[in-house]
GROMACS .gro file of C-alpha atoms in nm:
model
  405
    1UNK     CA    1  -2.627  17.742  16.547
    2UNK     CA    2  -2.460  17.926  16.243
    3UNK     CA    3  -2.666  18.246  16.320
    4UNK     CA    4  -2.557  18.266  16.715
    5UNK     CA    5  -2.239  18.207  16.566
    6UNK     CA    6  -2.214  18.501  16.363
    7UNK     CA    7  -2.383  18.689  16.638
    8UNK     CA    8  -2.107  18.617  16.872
    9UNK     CA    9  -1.846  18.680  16.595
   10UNK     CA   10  -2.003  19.034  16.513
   11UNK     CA   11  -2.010  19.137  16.936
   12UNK     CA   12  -1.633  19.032  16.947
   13UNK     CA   13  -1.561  19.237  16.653
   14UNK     CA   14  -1.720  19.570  16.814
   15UNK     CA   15  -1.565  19.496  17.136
   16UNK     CA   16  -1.213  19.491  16.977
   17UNK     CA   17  -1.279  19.811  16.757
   18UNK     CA   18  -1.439  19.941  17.086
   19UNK     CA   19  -1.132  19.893  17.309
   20UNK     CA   20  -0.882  20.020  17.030
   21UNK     CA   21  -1.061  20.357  17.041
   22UNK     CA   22  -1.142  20.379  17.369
   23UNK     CA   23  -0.767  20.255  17.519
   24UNK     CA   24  -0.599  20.600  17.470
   25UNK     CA   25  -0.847  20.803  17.688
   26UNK     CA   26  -0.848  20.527  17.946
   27UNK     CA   27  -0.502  20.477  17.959
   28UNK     CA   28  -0.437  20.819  17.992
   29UNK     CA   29  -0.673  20.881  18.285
   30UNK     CA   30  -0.467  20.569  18.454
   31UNK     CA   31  -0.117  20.825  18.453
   32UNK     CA   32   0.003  21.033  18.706
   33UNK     CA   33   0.274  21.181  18.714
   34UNK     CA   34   0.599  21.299  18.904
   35UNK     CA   35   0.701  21.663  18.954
   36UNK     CA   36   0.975  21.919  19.059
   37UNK     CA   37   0.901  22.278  19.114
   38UNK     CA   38   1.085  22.554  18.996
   39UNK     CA   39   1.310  22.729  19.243
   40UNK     CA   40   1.510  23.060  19.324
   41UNK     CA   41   1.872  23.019  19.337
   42UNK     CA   42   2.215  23.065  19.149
   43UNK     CA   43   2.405  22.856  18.918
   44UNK     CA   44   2.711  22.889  18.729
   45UNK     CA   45   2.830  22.671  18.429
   46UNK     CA   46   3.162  22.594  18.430
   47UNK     CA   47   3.450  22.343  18.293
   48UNK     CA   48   3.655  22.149  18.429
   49UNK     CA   49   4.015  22.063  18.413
   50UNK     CA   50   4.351  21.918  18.615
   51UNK     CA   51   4.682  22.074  18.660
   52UNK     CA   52   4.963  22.093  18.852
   53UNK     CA   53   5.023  22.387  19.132
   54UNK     CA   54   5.371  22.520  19.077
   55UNK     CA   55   5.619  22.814  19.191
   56UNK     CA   56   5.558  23.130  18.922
   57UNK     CA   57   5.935  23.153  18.925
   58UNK     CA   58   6.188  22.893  18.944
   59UNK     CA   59   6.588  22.956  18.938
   60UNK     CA   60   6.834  22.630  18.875
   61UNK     CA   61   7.127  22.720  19.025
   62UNK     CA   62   7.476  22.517  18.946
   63UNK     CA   63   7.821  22.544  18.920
   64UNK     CA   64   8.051  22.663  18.706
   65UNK     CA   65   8.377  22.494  18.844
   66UNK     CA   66   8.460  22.145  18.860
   67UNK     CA   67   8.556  22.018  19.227
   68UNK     CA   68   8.474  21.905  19.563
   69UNK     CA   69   8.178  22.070  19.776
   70UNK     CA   70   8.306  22.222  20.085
   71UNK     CA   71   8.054  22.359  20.266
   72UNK     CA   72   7.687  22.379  20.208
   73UNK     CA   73   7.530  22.689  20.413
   74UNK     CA   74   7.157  22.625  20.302
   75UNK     CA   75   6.883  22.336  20.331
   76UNK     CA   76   6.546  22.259  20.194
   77UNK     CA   77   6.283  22.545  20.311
   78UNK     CA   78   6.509  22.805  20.361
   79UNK     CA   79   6.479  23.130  20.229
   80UNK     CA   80   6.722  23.293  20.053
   81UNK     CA   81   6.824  23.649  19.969
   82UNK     CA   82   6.988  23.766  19.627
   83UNK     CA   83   7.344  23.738  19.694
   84UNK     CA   84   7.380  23.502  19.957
   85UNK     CA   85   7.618  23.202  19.932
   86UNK     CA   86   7.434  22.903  19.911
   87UNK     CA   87   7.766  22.660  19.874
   88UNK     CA   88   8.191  22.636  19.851
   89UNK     CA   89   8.372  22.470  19.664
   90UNK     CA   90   8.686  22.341  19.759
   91UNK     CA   91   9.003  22.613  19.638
   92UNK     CA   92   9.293  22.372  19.714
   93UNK     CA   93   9.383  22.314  19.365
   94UNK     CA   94   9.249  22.682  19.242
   95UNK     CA   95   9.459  22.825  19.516
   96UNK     CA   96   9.781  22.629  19.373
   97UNK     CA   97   9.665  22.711  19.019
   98UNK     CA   98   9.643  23.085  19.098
   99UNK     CA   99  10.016  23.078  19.282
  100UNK     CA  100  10.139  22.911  18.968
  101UNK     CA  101  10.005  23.162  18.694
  102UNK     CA  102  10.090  23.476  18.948
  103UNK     CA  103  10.465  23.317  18.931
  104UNK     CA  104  10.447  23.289  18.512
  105UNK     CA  105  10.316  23.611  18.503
  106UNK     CA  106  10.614  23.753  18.689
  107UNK     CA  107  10.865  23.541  18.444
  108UNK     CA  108  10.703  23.691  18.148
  109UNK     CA  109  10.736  24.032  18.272
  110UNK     CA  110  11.093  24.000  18.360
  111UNK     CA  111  11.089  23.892  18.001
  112UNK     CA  112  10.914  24.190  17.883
  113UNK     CA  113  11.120  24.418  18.084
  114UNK     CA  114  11.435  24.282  17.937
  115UNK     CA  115  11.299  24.261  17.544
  116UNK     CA  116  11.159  24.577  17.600
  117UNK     CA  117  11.504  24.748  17.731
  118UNK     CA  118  11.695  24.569  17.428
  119UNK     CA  119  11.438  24.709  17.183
  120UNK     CA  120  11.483  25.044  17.298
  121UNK     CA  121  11.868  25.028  17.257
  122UNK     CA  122  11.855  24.898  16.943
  123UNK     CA  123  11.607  25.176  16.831
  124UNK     CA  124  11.842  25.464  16.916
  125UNK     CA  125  12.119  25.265  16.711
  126UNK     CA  126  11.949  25.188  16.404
  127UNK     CA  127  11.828  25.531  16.398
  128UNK     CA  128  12.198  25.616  16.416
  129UNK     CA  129  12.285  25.348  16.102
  130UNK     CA  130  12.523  25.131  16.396
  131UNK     CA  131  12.351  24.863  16.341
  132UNK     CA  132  12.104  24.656  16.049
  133UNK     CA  133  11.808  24.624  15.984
  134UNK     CA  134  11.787  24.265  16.074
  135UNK     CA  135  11.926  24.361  16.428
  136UNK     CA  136  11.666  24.591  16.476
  137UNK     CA  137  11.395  24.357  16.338
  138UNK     CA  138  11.453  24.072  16.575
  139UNK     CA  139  11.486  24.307  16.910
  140UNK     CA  140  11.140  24.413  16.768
  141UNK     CA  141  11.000  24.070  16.723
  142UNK     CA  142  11.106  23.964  17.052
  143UNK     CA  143  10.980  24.273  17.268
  144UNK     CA  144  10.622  24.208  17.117
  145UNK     CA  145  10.689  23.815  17.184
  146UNK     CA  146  10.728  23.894  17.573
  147UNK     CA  147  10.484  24.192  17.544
  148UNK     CA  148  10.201  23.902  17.415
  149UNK     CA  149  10.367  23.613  17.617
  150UNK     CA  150  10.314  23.855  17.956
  151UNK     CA  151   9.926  23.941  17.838
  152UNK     CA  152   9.821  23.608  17.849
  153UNK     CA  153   9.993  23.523  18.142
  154UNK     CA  154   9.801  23.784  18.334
  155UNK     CA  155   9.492  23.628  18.151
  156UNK     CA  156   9.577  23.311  18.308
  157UNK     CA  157   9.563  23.484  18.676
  158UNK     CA  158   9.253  23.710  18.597
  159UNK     CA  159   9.009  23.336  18.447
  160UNK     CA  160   9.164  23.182  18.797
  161UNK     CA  161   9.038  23.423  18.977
  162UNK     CA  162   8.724  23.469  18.824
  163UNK     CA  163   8.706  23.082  18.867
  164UNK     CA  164   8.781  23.124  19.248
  165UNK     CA  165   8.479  23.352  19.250
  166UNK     CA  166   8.277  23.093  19.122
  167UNK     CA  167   8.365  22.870  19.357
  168UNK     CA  168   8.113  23.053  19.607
  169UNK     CA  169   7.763  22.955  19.487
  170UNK     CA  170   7.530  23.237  19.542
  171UNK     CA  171   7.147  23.264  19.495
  172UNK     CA  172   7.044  23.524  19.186
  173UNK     CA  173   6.675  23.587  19.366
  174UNK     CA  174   6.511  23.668  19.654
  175UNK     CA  175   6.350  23.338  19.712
  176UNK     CA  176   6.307  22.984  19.897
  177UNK     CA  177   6.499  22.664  19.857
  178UNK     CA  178   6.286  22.396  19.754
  179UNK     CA  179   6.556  22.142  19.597
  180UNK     CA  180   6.892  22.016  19.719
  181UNK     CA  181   7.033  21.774  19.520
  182UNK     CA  182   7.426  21.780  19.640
  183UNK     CA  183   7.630  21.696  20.023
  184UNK     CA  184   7.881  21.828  20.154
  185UNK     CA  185   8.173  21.675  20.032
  186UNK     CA  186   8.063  21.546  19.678
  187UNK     CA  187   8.242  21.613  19.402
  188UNK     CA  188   8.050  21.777  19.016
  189UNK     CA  189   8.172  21.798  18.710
  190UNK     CA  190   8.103  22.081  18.489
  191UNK     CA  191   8.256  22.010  18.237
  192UNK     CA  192   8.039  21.919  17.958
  193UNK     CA  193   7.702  22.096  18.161
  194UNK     CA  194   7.624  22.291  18.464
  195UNK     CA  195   7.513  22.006  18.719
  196UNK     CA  196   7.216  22.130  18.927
  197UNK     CA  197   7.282  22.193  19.320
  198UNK     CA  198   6.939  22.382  19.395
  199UNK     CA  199   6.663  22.537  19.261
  200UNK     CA  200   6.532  22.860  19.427
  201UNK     CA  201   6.168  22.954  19.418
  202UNK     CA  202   6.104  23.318  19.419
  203UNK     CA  203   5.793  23.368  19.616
  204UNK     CA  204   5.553  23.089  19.722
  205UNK     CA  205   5.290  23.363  19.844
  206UNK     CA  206   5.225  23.349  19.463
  207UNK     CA  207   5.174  23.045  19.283
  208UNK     CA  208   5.048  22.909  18.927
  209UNK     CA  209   4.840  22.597  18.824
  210UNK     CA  210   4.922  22.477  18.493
  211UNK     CA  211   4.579  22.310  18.328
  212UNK     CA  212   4.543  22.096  18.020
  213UNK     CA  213   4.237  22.210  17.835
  214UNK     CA  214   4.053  22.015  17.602
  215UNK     CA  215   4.006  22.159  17.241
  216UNK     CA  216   3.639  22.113  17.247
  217UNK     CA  217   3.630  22.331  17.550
  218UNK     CA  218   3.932  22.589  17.519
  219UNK     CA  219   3.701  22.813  17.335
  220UNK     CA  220   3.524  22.908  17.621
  221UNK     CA  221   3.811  23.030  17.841
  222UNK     CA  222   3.939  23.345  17.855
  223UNK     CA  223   4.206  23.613  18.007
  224UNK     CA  224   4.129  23.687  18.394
  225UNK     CA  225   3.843  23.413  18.405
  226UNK     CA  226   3.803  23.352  18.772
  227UNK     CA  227   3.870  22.969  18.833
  228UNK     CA  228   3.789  22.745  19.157
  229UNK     CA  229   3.976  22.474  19.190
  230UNK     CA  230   4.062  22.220  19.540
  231UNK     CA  231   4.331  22.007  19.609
  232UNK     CA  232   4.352  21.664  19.734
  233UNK     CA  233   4.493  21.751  20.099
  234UNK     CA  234   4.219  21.982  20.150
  235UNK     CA  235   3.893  21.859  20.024
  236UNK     CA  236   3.695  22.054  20.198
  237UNK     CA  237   3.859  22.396  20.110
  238UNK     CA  238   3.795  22.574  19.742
  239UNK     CA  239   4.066  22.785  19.672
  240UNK     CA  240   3.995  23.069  19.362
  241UNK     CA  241   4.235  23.189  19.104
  242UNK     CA  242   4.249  23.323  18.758
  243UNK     CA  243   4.363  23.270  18.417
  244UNK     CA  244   4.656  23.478  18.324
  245UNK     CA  245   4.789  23.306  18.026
  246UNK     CA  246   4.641  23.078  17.701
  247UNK     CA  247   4.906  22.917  17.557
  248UNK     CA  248   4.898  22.849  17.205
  249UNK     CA  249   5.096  22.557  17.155
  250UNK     CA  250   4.901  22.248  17.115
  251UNK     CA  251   4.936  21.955  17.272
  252UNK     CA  252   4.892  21.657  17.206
  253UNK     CA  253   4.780  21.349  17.521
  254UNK     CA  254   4.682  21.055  17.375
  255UNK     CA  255   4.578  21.167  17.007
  256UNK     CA  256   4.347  21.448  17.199
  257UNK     CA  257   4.476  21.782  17.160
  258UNK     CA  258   4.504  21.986  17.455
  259UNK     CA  259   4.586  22.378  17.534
  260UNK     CA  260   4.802  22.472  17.848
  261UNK     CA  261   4.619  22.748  18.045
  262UNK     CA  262   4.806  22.965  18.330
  263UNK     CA  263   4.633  23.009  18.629
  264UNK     CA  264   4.734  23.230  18.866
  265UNK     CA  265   4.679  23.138  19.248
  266UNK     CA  266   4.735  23.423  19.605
  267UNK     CA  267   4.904  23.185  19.827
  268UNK     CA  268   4.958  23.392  20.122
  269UNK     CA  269   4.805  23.097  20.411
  270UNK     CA  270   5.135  22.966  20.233
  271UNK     CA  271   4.903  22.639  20.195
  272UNK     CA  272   4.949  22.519  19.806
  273UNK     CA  273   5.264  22.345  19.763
  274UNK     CA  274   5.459  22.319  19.449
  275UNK     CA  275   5.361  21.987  19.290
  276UNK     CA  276   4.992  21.945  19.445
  277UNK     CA  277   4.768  21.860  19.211
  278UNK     CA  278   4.416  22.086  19.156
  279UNK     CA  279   4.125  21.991  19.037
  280UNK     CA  280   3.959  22.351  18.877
  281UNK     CA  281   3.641  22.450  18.756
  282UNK     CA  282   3.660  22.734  18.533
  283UNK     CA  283   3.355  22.936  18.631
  284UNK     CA  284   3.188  23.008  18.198
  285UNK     CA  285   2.899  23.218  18.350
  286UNK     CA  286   2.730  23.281  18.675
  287UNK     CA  287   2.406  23.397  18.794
  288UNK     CA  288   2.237  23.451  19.106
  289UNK     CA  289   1.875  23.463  19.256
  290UNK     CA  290   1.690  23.357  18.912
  291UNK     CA  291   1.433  23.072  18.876
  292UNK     CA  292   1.531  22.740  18.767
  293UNK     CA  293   1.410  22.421  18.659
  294UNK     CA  294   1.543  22.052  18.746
  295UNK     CA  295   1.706  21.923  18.423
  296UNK     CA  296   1.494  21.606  18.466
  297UNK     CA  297   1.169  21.808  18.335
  298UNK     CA  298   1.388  21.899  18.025
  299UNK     CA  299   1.473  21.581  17.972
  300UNK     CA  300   1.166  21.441  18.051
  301UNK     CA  301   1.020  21.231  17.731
  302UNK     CA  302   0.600  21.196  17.732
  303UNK     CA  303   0.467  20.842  17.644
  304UNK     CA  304   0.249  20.796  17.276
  305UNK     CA  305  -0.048  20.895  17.472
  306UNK     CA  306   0.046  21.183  17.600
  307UNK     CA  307   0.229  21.307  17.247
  308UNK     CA  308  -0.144  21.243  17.111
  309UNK     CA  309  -0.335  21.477  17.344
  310UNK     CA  310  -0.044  21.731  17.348
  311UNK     CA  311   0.003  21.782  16.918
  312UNK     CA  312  -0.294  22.043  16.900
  313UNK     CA  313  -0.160  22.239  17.181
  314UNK     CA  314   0.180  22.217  17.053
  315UNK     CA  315   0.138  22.301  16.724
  316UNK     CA  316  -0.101  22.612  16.835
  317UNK     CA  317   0.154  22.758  17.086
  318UNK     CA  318   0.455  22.692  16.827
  319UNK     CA  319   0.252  22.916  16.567
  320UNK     CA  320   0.202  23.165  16.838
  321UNK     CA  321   0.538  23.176  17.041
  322UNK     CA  322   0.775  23.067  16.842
  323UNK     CA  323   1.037  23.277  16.651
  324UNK     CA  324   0.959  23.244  16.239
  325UNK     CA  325   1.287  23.058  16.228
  326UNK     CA  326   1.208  22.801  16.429
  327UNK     CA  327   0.839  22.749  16.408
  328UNK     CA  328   0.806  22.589  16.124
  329UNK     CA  329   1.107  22.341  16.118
  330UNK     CA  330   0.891  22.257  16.512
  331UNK     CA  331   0.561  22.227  16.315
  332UNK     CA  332   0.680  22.004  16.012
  333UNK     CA  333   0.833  21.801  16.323
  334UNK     CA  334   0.520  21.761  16.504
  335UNK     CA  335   0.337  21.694  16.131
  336UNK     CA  336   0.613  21.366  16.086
  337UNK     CA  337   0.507  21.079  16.217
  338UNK     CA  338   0.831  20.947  16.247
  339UNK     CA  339   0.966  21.252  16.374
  340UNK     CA  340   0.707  21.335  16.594
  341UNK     CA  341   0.834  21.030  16.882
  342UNK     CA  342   0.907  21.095  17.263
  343UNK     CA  343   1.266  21.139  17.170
  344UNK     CA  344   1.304  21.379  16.861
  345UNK     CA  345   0.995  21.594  16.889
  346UNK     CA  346   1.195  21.887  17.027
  347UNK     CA  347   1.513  21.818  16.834
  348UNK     CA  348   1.428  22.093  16.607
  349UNK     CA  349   1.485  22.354  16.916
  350UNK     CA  350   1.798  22.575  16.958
  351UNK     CA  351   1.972  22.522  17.300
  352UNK     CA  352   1.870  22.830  17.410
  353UNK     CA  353   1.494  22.744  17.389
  354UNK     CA  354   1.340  22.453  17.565
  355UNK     CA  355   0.997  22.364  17.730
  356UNK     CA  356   0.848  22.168  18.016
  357UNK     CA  357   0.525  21.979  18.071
  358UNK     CA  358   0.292  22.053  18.333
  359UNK     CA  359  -0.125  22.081  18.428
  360UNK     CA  360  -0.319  22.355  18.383
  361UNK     CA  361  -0.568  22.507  18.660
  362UNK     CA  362  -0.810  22.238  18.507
  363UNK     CA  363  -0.620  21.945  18.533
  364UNK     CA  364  -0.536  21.959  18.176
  365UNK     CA  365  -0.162  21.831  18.058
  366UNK     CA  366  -0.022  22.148  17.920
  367UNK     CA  367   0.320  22.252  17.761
  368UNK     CA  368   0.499  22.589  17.793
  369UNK     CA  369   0.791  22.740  17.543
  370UNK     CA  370   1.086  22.856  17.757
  371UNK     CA  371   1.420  23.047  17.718
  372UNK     CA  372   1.699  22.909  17.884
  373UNK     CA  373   2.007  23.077  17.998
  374UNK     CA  374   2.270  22.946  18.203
  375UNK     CA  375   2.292  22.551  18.197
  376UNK     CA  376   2.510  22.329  18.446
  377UNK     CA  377   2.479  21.986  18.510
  378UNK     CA  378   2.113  21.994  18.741
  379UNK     CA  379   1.939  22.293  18.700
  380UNK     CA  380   1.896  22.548  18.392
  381UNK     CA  381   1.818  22.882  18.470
  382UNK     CA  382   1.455  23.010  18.274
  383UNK     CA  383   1.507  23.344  18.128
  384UNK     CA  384   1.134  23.390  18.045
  385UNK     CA  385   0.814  23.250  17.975
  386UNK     CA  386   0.810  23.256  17.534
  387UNK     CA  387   0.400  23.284  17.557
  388UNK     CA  388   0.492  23.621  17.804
  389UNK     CA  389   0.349  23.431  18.120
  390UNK     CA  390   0.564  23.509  18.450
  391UNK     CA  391   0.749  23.271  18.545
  392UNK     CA  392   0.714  23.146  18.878
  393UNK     CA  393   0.828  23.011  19.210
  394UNK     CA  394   0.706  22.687  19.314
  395UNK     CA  395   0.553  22.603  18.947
  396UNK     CA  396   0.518  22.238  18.930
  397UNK     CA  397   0.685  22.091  18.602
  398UNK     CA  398   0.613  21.710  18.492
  399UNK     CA  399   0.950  21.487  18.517
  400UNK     CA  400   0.797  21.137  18.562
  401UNK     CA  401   0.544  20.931  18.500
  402UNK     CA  402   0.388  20.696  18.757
  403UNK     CA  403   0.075  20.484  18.646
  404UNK     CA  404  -0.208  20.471  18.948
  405UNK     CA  405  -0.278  20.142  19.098
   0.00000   0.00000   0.00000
């Protein structure tokens, strides 16, 4: 009994050893896999942003005067020219102010007139020794009295009337009235600040979206950087602008700090309206008719089994394709074991150079060094081949794996 015993304990022991070294190569003949194929097309990388669609050029327009509105000769929408009278104020009391100074101006000049007549007859006497010098002195004192008493009464007149010319408010711009805040019949105060009564937008044909910009990404805008951006009223419609303006004042929205960018928008459809809110892409780089790959093969991480079969081919292709300043960070990668896992092996790559699985003509799993150019969120466009191979329509690259049943 003791030798079956061992005999049975020996033919478990090779079956064990036997299935350990055998499992690899069976378990990779079990996978299949899942693939995309390259395709022609365009992509563009972009950022993205929020801002607010707003008139270029905005006038407040207020009063000077304190009173009662008379008449108000404009109304949300309307367009304006430079000049026109947008508002009157009530003249009632200026009108009774103005009759009252115009009335002490002509009391101080009666006053002038007669210090002035006095002065002169005094002159020719003192110069004749009839009378003193304190005679002469006072008629002097009190011509230049009435002389300054009758300038500042015609002061008085002149601010009234300048006032009274105030009282019609008039627009400064060429424009369109898109605030009224003020009714016939209301009564402002300007005393200690201009109150508001409507603010004039110069042309809506021409708009501007102001966009916070993240820090992290402000570095990639620049100065007439075509934007697309939408709007919530129409989804379906991209509108296209362009930054005009990078502002260099941070700011700061909820400890992240942001840059204000100036977009400028051709509203001529007239259909952005001041306040809508846009929701831009700023268009980084752009592209058409190259051949991209599905972001899903880059992505893609092989199982243990796979990184097994692949290493030789790897490291033969990194000594061949790769730059000098890469390869050999890639091959002391591939050489760590605990580097070398489904997740890190390629971590040693710039951005700019990537690879995809796939199977050669012989069914063999295969790997293939690529330069990539523009990224966006799906696709990345493949510059070249590293190995000098064209690079092809319709290639299938590995992005799955599916075991077969």
């Amino acid at each position: 009994m003791k030798k079956y015993k061992w005999v049975v304990i020996v033919i478990l022991a090779i079956a064990v050893i036997g299935y350990l070294f055998l499992r690899p190569k069976l378990s990779t003949k079990k996978l299949d896999f899942n693939y995309t194929l390259l395709e022609k097309g365009n992509i563009e990388a972009d950022v993205s942003s929020t801002g607010t669609v707003e008139a270029i050029n905005t006038v407040e327009i207020g009063t000077q005067i304190s009173g009662t509105i008379k008449k108000i000769y404009v109304d949300y929408n309307d367009k304006v020219k430079a000049g026109q009278i947008l508002a009157e104020m009530d003249l009632k009391l200026l009108s009774t102010s103005l009759t009252s100074a115009k009335a002490n101006l002509g009391v101080s000049e009666a006053q002038l007139y007669q210090a002035k007549d006095e002065f002169d007859r005094n002159k020719s006497l003192y110069e004749k020794n009839v009378i003193s010098t304190k005679e002469f002195n006072d008629s002097k004192y009190s011509y230049n009295q009435a002389l300054s008493s009758q300038k500042a009464a015609k002061a008085a007149v002149e601010n009234i009337e300048v006032s009274i010319g105030y009282a019609h408010i008039t627009s400064p711009i060429d424009g369109t009235v898109i605030e009224r805040s003020v009714e016939e019949g209301q009564t402002v105060a300007a005393s200690f600040a201009t109150p508001t009564m409507f603010i004039i937008a110069e042309d809506l044909s021409k708009m501007q979206i102001l966009a916070d910009m993240d820090e992290s990404d402000i570095g990639y805008i620049k100065n007439q950087m075509q934007v697309r951006f939408t709007v919530q009223t129409y989804p379906d419609k991209q509108f296209y602008g362009s930054v005009s303006q990078i502002r260099l004042q941070p700011i700061e929205i909820n400890n992240v700090v942001n840059y204000q960018v100036v977009v400028d928008v051709d509203n001529e459809k007239g259909l952005l309206l001041p306040g809508m809110t846009a929701n831009l892409e700023f268009i980084i780089n752009a592209a058409k008719d190259v051949i991209l790959i599905n972001n899903s093969a880059l992505r893609f991480r092989p199982n243990e089994t796979m990184l097994k079969e692949i290493k030789p081919i790897l490291e033969n292709k990194a000594q061949t394709v790769l730059p000098d300043s890469i390869k050999n960070k890639f091959i002391n990668t591939i050489n760590h074991e605990e580097l070398y896992t489904p997740t890190n092996f390629k971590k040693t790559l710039p951005s700019h150079i990537d690879g995809y699985f796939f199977k050669d003509n012989q069914g063999k799993l295969d790997f293939r060094f690529i330069e990539i150019g523009i990224k966006s969120g799906i696709y990345s466009e493949i510059k070249r081949h590293l190995d000098g191979s064209p690079v092809m329509e319709n290639t299938r690259a590995i992005n799955g794996i599916k075991t077969k049943k």
